[in-house]
mmCIF file with all atom_site columns, C-alpha atoms in Angstrom:
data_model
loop_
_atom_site.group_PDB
_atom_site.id
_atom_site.type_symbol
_atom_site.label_atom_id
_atom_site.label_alt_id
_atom_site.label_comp_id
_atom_site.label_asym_id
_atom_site.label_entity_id
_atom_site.label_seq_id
_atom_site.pdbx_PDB_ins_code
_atom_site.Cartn_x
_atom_site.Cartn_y
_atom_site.Cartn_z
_atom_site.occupancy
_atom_site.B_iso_or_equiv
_atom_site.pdbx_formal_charge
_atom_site.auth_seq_id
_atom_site.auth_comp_id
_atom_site.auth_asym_id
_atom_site.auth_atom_id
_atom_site.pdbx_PDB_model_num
ATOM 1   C CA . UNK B 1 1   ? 112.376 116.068 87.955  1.00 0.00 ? 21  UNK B CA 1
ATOM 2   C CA . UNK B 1 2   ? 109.147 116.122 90.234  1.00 0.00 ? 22  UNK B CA 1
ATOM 3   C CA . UNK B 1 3   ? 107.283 112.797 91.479  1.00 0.00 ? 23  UNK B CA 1
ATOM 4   C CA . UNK B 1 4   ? 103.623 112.069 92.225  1.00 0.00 ? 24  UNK B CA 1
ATOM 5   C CA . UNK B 1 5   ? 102.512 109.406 94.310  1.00 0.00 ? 25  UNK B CA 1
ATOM 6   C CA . UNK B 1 6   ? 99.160  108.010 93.235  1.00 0.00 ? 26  UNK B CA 1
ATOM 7   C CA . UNK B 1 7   ? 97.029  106.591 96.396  1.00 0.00 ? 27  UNK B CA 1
ATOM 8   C CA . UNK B 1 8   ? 96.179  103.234 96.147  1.00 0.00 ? 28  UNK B CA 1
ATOM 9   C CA . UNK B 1 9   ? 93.138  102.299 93.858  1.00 0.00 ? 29  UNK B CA 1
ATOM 10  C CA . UNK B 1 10  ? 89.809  101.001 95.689  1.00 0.00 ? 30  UNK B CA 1
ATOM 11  C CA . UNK B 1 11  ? 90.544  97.432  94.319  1.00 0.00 ? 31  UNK B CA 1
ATOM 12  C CA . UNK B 1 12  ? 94.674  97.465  95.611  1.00 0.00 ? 32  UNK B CA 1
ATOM 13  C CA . UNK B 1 13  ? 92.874  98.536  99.372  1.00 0.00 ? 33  UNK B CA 1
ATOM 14  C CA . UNK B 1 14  ? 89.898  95.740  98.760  1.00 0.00 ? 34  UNK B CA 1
ATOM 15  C CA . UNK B 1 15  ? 92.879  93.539  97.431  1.00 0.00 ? 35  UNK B CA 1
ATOM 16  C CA . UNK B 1 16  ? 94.977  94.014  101.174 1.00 0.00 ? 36  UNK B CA 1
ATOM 17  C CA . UNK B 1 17  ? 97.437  95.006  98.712  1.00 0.00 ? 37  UNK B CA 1
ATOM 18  C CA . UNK B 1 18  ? 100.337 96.977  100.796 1.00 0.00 ? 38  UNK B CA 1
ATOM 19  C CA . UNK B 1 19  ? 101.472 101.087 99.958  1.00 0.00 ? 39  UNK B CA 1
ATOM 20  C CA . UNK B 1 20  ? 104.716 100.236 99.210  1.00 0.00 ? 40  UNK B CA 1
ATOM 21  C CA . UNK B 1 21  ? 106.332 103.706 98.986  1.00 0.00 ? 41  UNK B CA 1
ATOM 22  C CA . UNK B 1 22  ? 106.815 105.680 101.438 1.00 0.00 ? 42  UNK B CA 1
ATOM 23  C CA . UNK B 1 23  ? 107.657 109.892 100.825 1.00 0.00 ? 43  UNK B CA 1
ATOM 24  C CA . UNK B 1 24  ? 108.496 112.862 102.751 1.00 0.00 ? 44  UNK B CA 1
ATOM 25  C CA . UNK B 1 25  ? 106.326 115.331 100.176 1.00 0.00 ? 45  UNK B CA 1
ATOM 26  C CA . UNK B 1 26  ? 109.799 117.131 100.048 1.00 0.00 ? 46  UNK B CA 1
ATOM 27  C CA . UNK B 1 27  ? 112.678 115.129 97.894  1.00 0.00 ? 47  UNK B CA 1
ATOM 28  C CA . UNK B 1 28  ? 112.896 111.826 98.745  1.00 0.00 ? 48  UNK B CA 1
ATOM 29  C CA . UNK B 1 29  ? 110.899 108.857 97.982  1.00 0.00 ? 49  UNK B CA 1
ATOM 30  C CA . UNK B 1 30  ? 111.494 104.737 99.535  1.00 0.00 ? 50  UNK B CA 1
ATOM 31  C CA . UNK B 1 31  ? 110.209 102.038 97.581  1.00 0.00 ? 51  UNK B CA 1
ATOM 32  C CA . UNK B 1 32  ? 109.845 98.897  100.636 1.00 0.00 ? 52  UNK B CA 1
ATOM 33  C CA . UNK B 1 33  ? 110.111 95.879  98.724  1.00 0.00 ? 53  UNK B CA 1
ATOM 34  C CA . UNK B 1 34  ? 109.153 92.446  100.431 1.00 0.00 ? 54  UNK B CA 1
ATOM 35  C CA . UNK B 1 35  ? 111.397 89.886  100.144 1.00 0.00 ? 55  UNK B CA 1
ATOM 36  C CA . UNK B 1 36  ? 112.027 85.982  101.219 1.00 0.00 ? 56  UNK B CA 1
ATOM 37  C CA . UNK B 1 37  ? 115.114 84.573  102.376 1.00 0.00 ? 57  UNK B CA 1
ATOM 38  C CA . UNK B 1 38  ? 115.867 81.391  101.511 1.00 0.00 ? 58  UNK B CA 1
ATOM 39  C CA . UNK B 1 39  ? 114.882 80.204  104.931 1.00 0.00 ? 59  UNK B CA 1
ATOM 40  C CA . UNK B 1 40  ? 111.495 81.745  104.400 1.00 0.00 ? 60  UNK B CA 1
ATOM 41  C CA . UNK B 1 41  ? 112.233 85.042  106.607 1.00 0.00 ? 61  UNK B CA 1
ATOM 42  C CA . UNK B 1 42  ? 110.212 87.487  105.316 1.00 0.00 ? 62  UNK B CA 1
ATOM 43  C CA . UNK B 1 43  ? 112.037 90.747  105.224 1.00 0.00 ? 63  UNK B CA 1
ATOM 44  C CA . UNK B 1 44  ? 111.921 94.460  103.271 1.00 0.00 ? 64  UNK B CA 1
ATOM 45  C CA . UNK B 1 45  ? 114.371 96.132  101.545 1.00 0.00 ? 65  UNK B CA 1
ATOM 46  C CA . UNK B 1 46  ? 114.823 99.735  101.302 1.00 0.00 ? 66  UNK B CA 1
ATOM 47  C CA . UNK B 1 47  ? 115.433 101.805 97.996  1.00 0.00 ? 67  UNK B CA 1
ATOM 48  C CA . UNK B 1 48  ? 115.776 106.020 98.298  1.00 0.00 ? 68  UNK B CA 1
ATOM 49  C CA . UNK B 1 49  ? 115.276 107.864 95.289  1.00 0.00 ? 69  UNK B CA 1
ATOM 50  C CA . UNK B 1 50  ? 116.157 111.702 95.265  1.00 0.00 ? 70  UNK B CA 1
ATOM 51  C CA . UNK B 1 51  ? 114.155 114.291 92.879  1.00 0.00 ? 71  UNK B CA 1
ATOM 52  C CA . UNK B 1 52  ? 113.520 117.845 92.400  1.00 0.00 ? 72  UNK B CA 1
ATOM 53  C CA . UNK B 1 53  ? 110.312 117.582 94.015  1.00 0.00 ? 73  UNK B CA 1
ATOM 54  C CA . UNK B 1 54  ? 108.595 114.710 95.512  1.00 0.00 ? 74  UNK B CA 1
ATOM 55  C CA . UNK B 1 55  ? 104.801 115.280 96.290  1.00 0.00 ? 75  UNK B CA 1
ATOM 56  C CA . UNK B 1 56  ? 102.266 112.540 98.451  1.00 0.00 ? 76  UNK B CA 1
ATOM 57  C CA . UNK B 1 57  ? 99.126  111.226 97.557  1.00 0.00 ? 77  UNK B CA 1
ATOM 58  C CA . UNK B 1 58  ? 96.988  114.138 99.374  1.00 0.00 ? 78  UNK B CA 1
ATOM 59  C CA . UNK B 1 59  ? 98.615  116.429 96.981  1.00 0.00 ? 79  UNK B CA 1
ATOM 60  C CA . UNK B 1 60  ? 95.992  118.384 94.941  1.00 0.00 ? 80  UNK B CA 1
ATOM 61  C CA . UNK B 1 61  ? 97.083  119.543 91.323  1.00 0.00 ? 81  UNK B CA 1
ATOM 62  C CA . UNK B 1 62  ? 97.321  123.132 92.162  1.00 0.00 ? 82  UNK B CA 1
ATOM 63  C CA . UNK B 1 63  ? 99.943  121.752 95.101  1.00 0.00 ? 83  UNK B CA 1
ATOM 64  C CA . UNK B 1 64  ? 101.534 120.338 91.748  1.00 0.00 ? 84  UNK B CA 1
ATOM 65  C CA . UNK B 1 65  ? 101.034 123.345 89.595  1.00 0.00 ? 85  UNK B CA 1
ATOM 66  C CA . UNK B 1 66  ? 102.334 125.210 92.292  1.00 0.00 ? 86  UNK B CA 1
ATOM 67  C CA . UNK B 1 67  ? 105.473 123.095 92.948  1.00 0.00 ? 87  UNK B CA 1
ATOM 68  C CA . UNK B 1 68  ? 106.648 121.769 89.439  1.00 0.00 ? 88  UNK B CA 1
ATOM 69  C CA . UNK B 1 69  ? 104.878 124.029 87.231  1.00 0.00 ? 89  UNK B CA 1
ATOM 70  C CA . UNK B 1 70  ? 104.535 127.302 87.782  1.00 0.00 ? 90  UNK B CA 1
ATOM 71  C CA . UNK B 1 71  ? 108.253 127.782 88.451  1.00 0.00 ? 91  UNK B CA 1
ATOM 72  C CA . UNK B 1 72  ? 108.244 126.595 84.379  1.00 0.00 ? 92  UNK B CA 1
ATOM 73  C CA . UNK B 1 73  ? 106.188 129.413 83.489  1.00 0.00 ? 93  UNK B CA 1
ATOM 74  C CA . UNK B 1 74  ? 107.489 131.775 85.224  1.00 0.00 ? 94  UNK B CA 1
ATOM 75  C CA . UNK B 1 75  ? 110.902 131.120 84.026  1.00 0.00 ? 95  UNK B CA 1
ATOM 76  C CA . UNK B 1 76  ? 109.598 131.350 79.938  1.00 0.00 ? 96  UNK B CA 1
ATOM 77  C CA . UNK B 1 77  ? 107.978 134.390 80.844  1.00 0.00 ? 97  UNK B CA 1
ATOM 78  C CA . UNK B 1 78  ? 111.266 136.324 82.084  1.00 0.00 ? 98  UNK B CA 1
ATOM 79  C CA . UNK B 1 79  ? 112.336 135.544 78.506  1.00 0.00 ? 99  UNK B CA 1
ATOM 80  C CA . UNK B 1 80  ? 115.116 133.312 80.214  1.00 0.00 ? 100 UNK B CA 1
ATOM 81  C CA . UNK B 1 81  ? 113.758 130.607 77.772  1.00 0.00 ? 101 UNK B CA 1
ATOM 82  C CA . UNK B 1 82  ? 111.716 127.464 76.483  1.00 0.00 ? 102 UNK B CA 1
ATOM 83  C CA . UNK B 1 83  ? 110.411 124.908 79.082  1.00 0.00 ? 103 UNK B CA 1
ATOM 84  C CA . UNK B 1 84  ? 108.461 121.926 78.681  1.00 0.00 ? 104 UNK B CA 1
ATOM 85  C CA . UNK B 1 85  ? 106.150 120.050 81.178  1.00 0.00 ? 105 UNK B CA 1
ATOM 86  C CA . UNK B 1 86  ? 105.199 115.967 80.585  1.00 0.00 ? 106 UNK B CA 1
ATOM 87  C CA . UNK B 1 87  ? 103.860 113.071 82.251  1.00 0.00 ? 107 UNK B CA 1
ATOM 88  C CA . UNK B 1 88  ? 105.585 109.945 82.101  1.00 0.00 ? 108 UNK B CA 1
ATOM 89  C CA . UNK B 1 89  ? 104.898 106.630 83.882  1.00 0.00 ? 109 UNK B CA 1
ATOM 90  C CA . UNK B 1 90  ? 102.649 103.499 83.366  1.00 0.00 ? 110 UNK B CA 1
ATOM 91  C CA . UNK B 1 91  ? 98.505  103.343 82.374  1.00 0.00 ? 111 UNK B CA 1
ATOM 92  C CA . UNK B 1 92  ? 96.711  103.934 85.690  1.00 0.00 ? 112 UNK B CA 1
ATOM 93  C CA . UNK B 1 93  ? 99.868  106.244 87.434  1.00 0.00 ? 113 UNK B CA 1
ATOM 94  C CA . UNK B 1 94  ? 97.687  109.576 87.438  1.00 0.00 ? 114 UNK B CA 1
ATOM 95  C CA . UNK B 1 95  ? 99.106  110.836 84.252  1.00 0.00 ? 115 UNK B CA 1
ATOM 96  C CA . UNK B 1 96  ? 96.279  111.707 83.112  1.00 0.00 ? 116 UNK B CA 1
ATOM 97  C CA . UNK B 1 97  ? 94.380  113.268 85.772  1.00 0.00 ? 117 UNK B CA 1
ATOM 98  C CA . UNK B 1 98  ? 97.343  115.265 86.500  1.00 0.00 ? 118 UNK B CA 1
ATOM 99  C CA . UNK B 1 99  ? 98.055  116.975 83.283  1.00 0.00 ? 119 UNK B CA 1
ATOM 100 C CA . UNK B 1 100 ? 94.073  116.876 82.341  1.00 0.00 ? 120 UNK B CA 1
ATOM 101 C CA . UNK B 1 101 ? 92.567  117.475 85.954  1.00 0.00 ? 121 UNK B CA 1
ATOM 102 C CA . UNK B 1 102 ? 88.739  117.314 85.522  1.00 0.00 ? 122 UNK B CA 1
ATOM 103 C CA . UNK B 1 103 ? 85.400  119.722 86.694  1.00 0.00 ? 123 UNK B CA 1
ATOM 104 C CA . UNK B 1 104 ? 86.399  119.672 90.535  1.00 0.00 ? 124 UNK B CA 1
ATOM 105 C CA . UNK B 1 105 ? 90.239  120.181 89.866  1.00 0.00 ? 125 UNK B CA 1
ATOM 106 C CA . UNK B 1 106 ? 91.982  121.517 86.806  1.00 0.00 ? 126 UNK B CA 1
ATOM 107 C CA . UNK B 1 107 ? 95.019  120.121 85.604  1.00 0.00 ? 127 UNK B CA 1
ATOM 108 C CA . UNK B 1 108 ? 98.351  121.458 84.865  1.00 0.00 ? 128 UNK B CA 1
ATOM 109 C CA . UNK B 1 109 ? 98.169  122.424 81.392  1.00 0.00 ? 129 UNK B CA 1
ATOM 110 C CA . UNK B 1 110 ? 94.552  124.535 82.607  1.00 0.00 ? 130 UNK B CA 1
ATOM 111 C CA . UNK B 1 111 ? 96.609  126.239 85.501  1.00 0.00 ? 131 UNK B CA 1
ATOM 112 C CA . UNK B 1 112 ? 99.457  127.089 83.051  1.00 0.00 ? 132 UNK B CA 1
ATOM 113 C CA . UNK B 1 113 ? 97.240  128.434 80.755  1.00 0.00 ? 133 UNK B CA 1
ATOM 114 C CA . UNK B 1 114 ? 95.653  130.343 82.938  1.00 0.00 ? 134 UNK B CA 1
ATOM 115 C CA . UNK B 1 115 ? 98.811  131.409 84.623  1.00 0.00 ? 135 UNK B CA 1
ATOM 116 C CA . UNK B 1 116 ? 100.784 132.877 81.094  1.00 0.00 ? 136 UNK B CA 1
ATOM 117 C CA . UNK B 1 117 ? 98.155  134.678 80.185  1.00 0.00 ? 137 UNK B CA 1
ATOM 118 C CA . UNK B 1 118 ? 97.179  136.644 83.347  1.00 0.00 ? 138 UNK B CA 1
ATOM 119 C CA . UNK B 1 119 ? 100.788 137.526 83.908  1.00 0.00 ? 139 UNK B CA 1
ATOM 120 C CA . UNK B 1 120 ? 100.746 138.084 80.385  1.00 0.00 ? 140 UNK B CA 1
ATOM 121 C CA . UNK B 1 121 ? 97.790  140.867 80.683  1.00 0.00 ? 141 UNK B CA 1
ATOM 122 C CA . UNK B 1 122 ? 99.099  142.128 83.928  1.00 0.00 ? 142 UNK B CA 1
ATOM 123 C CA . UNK B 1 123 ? 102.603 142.586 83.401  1.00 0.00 ? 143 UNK B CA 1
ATOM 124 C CA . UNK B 1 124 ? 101.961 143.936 79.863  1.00 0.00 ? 144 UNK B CA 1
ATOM 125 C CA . UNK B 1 125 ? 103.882 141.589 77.388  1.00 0.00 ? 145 UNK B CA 1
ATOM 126 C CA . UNK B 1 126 ? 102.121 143.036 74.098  1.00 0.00 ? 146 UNK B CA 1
ATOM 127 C CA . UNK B 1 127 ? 104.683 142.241 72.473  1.00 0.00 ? 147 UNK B CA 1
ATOM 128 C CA . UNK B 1 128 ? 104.665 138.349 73.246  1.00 0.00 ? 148 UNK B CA 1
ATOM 129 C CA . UNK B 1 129 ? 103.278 135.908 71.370  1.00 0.00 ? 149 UNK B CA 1
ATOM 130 C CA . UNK B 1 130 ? 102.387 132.482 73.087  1.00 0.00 ? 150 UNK B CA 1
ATOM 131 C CA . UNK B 1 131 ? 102.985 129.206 71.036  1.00 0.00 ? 151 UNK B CA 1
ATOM 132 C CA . UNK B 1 132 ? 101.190 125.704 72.130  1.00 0.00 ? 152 UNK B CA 1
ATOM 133 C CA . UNK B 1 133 ? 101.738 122.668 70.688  1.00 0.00 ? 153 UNK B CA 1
ATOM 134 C CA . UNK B 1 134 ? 99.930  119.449 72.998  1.00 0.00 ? 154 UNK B CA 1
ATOM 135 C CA . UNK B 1 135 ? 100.959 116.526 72.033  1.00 0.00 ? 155 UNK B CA 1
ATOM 136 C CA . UNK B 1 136 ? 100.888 112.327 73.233  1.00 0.00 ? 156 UNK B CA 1
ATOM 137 C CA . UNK B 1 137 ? 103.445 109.988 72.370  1.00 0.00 ? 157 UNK B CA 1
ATOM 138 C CA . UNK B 1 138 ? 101.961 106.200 73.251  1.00 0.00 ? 158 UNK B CA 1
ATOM 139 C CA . UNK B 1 139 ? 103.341 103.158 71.669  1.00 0.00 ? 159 UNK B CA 1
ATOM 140 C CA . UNK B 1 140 ? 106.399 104.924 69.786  1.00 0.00 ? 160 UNK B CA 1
ATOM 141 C CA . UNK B 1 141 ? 103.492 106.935 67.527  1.00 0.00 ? 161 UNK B CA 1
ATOM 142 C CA . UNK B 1 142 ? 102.996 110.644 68.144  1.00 0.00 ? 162 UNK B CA 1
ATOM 143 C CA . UNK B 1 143 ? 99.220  112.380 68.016  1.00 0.00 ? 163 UNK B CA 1
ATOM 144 C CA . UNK B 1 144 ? 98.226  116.188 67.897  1.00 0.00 ? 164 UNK B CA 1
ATOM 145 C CA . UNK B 1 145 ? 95.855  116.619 70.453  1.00 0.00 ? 165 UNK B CA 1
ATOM 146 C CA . UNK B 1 146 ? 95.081  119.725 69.426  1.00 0.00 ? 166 UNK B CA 1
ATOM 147 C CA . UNK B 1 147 ? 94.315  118.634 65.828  1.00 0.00 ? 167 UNK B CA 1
ATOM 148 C CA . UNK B 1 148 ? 91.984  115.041 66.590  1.00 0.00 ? 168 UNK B CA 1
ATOM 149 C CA . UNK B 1 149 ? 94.846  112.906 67.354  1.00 0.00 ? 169 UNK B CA 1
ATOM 150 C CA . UNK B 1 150 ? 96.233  113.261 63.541  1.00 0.00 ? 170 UNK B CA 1
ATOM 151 C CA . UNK B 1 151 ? 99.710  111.215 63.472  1.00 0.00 ? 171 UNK B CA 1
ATOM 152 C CA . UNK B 1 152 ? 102.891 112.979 63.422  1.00 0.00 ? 172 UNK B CA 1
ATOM 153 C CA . UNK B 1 153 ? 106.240 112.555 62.620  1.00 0.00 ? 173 UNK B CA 1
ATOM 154 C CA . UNK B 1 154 ? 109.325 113.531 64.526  1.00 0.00 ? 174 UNK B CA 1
ATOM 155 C CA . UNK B 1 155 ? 112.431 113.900 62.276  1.00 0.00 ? 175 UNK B CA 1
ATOM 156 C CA . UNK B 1 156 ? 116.209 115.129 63.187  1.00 0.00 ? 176 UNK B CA 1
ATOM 157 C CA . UNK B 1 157 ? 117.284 117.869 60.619  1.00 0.00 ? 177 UNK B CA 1
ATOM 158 C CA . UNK B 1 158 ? 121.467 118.203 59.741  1.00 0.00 ? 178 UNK B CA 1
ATOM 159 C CA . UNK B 1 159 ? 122.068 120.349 62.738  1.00 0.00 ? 179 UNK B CA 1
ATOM 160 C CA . UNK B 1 160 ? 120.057 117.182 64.963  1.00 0.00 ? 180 UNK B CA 1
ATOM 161 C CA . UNK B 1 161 ? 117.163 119.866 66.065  1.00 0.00 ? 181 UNK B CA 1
ATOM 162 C CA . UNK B 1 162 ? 113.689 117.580 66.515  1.00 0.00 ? 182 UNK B CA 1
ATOM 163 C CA . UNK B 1 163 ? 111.101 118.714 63.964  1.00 0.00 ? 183 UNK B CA 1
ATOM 164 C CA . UNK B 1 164 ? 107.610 117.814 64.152  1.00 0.00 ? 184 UNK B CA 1
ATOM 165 C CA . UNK B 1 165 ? 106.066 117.239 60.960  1.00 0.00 ? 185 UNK B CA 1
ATOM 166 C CA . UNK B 1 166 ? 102.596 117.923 60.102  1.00 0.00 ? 186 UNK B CA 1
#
């Protein structure tokens, strides 16, 4: 599991709001939460969280490519099997700007597309056939986004395999 730490927004700094995590772009990630005593002593505590891959806020999306996703794509492409790349967190994490990137800095699912198929041209896998399906999953309802956002229906068949339908 790989970890992205957003900066703080504008508004947080403007706000004297506090960076409250603290990473070593390696691993390991400290959330510092204040706290109050009882007496009114102010004080932090410490939580450590260990991923995969832990990246800092100066991390560019081809750091994150890099890091988390092209080790996904190269793994498919040695026919060692499927792999699947998502974003997960809260509105205004960096979901978005991750995965979608924008003019000045392409996001993952660019820089994996453009990864499969140049090692597909270069290392000659005619025979392969490359399958994409994009989808979103907000507020327990599932979109295409590669068909308008048309709804979609996951369903377990007898042998409990996920099928999307439509």
């Amino acid at each position: 599991m790989c970890v992205r730490k957003r900066p703080l927004f504008k508004k947080e700094t403007e706000r004297g709001d506090s960076d409250v995590l603290v990473t070593d772009n390696n691993s390991h990630m400290q959330v510092l939460e204040p706290k109050v005593k009882v007496d009114l002593t102010k004080y932090t505590e410490e939580h450590d969280f260990y991923f995969d891959e832990v990246l800092d806020e100066t991390a560019s999306n081809q750091q994150v490519y890099a890091r988390c996703g092209s080790p996904l794509v190269r793994y498919v492409l040695e026919r060692h099997g499927k792999a699947t790349c998502f974003a997960y967190g809260q509105t205004g994490s960096g979901k978005t700007h991750t995965m979608m990137g924008n003019p000045d800095q392409p996001g993952l699912y660019f820089l994996a597309a453009d990864e499969i198929f140049r090692l597909k041209r270069e290392r000659g896998y005619d025979d392969m056939t490359v399958w994409v399906s994009f989808f979103e999953i907000y507020g327990g309802k599932l979109y295409d986004l590669l068909n308008d956002r048309r709804k979609l229906v996951a369903r377990a068949d007898a042998k409990q395999v996920v099928n999307i339908v439509g």
